[in-house]
Short mmCIF file of C-alpha atoms in Angstrom, two decimals:
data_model
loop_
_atom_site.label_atom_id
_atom_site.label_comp_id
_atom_site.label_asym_id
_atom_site.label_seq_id
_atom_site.Cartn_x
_atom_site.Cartn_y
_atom_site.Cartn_z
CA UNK C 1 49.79 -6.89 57.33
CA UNK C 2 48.58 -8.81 54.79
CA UNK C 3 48.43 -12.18 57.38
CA UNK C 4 46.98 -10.14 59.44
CA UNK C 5 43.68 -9.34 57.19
CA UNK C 6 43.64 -12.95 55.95
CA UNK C 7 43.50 -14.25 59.45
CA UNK C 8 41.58 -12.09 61.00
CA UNK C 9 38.83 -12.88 57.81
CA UNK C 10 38.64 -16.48 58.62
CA UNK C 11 38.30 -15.87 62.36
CA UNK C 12 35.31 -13.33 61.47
CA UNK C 13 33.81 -16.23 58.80
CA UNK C 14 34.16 -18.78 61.73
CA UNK C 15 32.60 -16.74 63.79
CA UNK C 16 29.50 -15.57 61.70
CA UNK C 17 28.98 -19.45 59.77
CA UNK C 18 30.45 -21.85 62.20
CA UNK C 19 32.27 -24.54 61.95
CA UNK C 20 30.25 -25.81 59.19
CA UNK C 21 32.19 -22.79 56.70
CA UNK C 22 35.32 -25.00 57.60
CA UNK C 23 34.12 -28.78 56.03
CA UNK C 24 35.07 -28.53 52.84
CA UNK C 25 38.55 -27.30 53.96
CA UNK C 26 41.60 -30.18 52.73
CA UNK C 27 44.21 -29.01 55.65
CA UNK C 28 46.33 -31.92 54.21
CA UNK C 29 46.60 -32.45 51.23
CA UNK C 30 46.52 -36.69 51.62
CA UNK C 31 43.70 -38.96 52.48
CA UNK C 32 40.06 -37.69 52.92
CA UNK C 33 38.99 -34.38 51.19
CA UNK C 34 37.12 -33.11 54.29
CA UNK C 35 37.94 -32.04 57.54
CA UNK C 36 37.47 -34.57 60.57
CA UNK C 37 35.24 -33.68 62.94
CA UNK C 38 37.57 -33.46 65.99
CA UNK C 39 39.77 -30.88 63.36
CA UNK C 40 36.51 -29.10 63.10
CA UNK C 41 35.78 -28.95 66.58
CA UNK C 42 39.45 -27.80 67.08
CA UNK C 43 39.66 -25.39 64.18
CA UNK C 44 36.68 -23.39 65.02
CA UNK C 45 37.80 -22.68 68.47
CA UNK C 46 41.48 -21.61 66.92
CA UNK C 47 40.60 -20.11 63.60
CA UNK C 48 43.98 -17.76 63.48
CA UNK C 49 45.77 -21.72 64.23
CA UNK C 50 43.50 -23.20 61.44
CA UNK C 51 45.35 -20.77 59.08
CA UNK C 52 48.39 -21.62 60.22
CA UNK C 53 47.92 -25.02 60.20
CA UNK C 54 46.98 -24.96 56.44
CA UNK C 55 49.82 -23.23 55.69
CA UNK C 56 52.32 -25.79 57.09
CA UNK C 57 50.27 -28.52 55.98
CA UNK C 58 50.64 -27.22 52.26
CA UNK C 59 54.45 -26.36 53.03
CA UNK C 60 55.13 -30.04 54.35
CA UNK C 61 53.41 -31.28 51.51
CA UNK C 62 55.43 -29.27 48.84
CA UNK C 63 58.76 -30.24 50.31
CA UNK C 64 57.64 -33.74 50.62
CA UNK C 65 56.84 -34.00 46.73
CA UNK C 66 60.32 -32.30 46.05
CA UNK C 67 62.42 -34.47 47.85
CA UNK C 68 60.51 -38.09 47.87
CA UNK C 69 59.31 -39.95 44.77
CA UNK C 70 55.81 -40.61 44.69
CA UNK C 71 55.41 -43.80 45.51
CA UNK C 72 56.38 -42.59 48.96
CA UNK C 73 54.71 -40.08 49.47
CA UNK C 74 51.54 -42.81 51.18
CA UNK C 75 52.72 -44.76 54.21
CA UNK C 76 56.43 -44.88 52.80
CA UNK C 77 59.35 -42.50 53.85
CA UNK C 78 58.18 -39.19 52.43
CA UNK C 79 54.33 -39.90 54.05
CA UNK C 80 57.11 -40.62 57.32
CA UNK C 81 58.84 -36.85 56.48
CA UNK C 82 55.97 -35.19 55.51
CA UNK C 83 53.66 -35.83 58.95
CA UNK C 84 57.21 -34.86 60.66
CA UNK C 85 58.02 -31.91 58.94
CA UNK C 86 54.17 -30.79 59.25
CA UNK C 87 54.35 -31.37 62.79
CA UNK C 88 57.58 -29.25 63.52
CA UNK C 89 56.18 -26.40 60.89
CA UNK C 90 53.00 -26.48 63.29
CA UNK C 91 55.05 -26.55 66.65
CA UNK C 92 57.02 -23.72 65.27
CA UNK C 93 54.23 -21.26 64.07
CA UNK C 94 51.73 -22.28 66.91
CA UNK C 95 52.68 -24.13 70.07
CA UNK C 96 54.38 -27.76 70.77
CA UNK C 97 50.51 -28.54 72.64
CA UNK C 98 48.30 -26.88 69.53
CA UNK C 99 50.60 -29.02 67.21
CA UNK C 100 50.36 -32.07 69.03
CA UNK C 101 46.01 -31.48 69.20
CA UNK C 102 46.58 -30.73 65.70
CA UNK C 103 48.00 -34.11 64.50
CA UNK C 104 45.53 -35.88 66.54
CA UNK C 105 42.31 -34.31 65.15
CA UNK C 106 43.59 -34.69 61.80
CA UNK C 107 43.68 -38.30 62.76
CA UNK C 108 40.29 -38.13 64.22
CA UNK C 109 41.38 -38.48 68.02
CA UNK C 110 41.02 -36.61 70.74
CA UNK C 111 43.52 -36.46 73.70
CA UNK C 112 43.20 -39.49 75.46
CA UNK C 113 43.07 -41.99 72.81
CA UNK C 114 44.36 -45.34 73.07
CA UNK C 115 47.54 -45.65 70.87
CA UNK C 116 47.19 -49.42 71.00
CA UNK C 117 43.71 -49.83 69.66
CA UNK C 118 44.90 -47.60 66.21
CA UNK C 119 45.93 -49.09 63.51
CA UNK C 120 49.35 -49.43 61.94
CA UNK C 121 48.85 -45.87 59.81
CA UNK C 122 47.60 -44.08 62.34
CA UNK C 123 50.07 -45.35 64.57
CA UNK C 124 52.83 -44.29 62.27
CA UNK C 125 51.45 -40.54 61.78
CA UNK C 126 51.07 -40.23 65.75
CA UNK C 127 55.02 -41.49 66.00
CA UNK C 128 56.21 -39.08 63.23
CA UNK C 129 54.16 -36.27 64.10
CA UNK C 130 55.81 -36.76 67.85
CA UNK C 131 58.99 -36.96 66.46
CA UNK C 132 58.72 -33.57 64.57
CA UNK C 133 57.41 -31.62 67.32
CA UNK C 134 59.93 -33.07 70.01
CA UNK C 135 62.66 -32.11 66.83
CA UNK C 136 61.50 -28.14 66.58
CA UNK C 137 61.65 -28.39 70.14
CA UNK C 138 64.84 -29.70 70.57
CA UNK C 139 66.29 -26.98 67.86
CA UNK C 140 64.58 -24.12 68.06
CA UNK C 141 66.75 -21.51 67.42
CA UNK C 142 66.38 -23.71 63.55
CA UNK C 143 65.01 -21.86 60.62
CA UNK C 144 62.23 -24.31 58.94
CA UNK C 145 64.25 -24.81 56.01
CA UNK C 146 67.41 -26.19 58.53
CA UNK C 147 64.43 -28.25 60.53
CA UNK C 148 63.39 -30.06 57.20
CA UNK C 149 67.34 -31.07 56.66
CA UNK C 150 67.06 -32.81 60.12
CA UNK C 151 63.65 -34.61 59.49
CA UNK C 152 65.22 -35.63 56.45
CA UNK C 153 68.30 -36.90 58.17
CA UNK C 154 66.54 -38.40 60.68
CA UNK C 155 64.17 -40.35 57.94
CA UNK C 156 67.11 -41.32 56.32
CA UNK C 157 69.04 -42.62 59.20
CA UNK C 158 65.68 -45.06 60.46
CA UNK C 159 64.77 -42.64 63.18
CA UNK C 160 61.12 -42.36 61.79
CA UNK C 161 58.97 -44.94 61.08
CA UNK C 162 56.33 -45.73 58.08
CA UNK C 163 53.98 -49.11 57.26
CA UNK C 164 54.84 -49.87 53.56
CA UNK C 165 58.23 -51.08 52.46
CA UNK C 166 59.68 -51.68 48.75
CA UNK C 167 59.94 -55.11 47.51
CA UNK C 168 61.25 -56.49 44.39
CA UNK C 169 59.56 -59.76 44.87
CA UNK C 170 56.40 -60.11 43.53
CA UNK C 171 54.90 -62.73 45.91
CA UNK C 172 55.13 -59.81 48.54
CA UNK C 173 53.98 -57.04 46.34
CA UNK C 174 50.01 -56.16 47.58
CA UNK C 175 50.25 -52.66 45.37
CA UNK C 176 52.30 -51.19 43.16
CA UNK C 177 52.43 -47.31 43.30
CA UNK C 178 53.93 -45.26 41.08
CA UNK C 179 54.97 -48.43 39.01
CA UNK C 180 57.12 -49.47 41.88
CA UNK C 181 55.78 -52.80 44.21
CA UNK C 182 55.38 -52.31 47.74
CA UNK C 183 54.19 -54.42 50.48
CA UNK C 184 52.12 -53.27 53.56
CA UNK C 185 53.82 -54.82 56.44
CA UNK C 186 50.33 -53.92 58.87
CA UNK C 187 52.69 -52.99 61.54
CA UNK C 188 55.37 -49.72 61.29
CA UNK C 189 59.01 -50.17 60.71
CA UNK C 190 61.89 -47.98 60.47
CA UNK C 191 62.32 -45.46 57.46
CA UNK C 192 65.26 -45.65 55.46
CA UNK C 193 66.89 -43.15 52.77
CA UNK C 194 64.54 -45.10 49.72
CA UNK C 195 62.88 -42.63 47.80
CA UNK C 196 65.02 -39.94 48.05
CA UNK C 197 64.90 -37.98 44.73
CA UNK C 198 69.07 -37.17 43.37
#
């Protein structure tokens, strides 16, 4: 019941202030501190989704800080989980075609985008947040704790993919995050089990 009055709020404060009510909203909790305009645009229209959306946003974000160390947590393994796990929360709780309109806006695309003019990043978002909605497809009879076991598996096993690797040679290292070097290869490569927290 308690959903219900919360969602039902926002979709009356959308309604009566716009879209604008929803720019200072951080539906992920990495990278820019506003809303893109294309998640505006798309969370106005679907404010009950927007909720929604928050809410597995924050949920993939928790589990990613539990299980990754932070140096992965941007363009590493658990960025790789997180975008995954968000994306199979959001398929879950809303639809597979909301969740995939979802992870583009929050890239600042729009359905028919060109995947080859994006860079390496955004690239790497698009391919994990496909990979988590094709996975809460595949199993969804899954509860969402038994879907993050399989996007961790699958990150673990090289079945997602991410942009920075860990080096322990300094002529490769171009930042060092969380006092551990990485490198930025520019182009995405397969995750592996790094990062993992015991």
């Amino acid at each position: 019941m308690k959903n219900k009055i919360v969602m039902s709020l926002i979709a009356f404060m959308v309604v009566i202030f716009g879209g604008s009510m929803l720019q200072s909203v951080n539906v992920y909790a990495y990278g820019s501190s506003s809303l893109t305009s294309q998640e505006i645009s798309l969370y106005s229209a679907h404010p009950v989704y927007a909720a929604k959306v928050k809410s597995c946003a924050t949920k993939a974000t928790e589990s990613s800080q539990k299980l990754y160390k932070d140096y992965t947590l941007w363009q590493g393994n658990g960025d790789a989980y997180r975008h995954a796990y968000w994306s199979a929360l959001m398929t879950k709780r809303t639809t597979e075609n909301f969740a995939w309109k979802a992870g583009l806006a929050h890239e600042g695309l729009e359905p028919g985008y060109d995947f080859n003019k994006q860079d390496g990043d955004t690239k790497m978002d698009i391919n994990n947040n496909y990979s988590g909605r094709k996975l809460a497809q595949d199993n969804s009879s899954k509860s969402e704790s038994e879907l993050s076991d399989l996007i961790k598996k699958q990150c673990s096993n090289g079945k997602l993919k991410r942009v920075r690797t860990y080096t322990s040679k300094k002529s490769k290292c171009d930042d060092i995050l969380d006092g551990k070097m990485t490198h930025y290869t520019g182009y995405y490569v397969v995750t592996t089990s790094g990062g993992l927290k015991k």
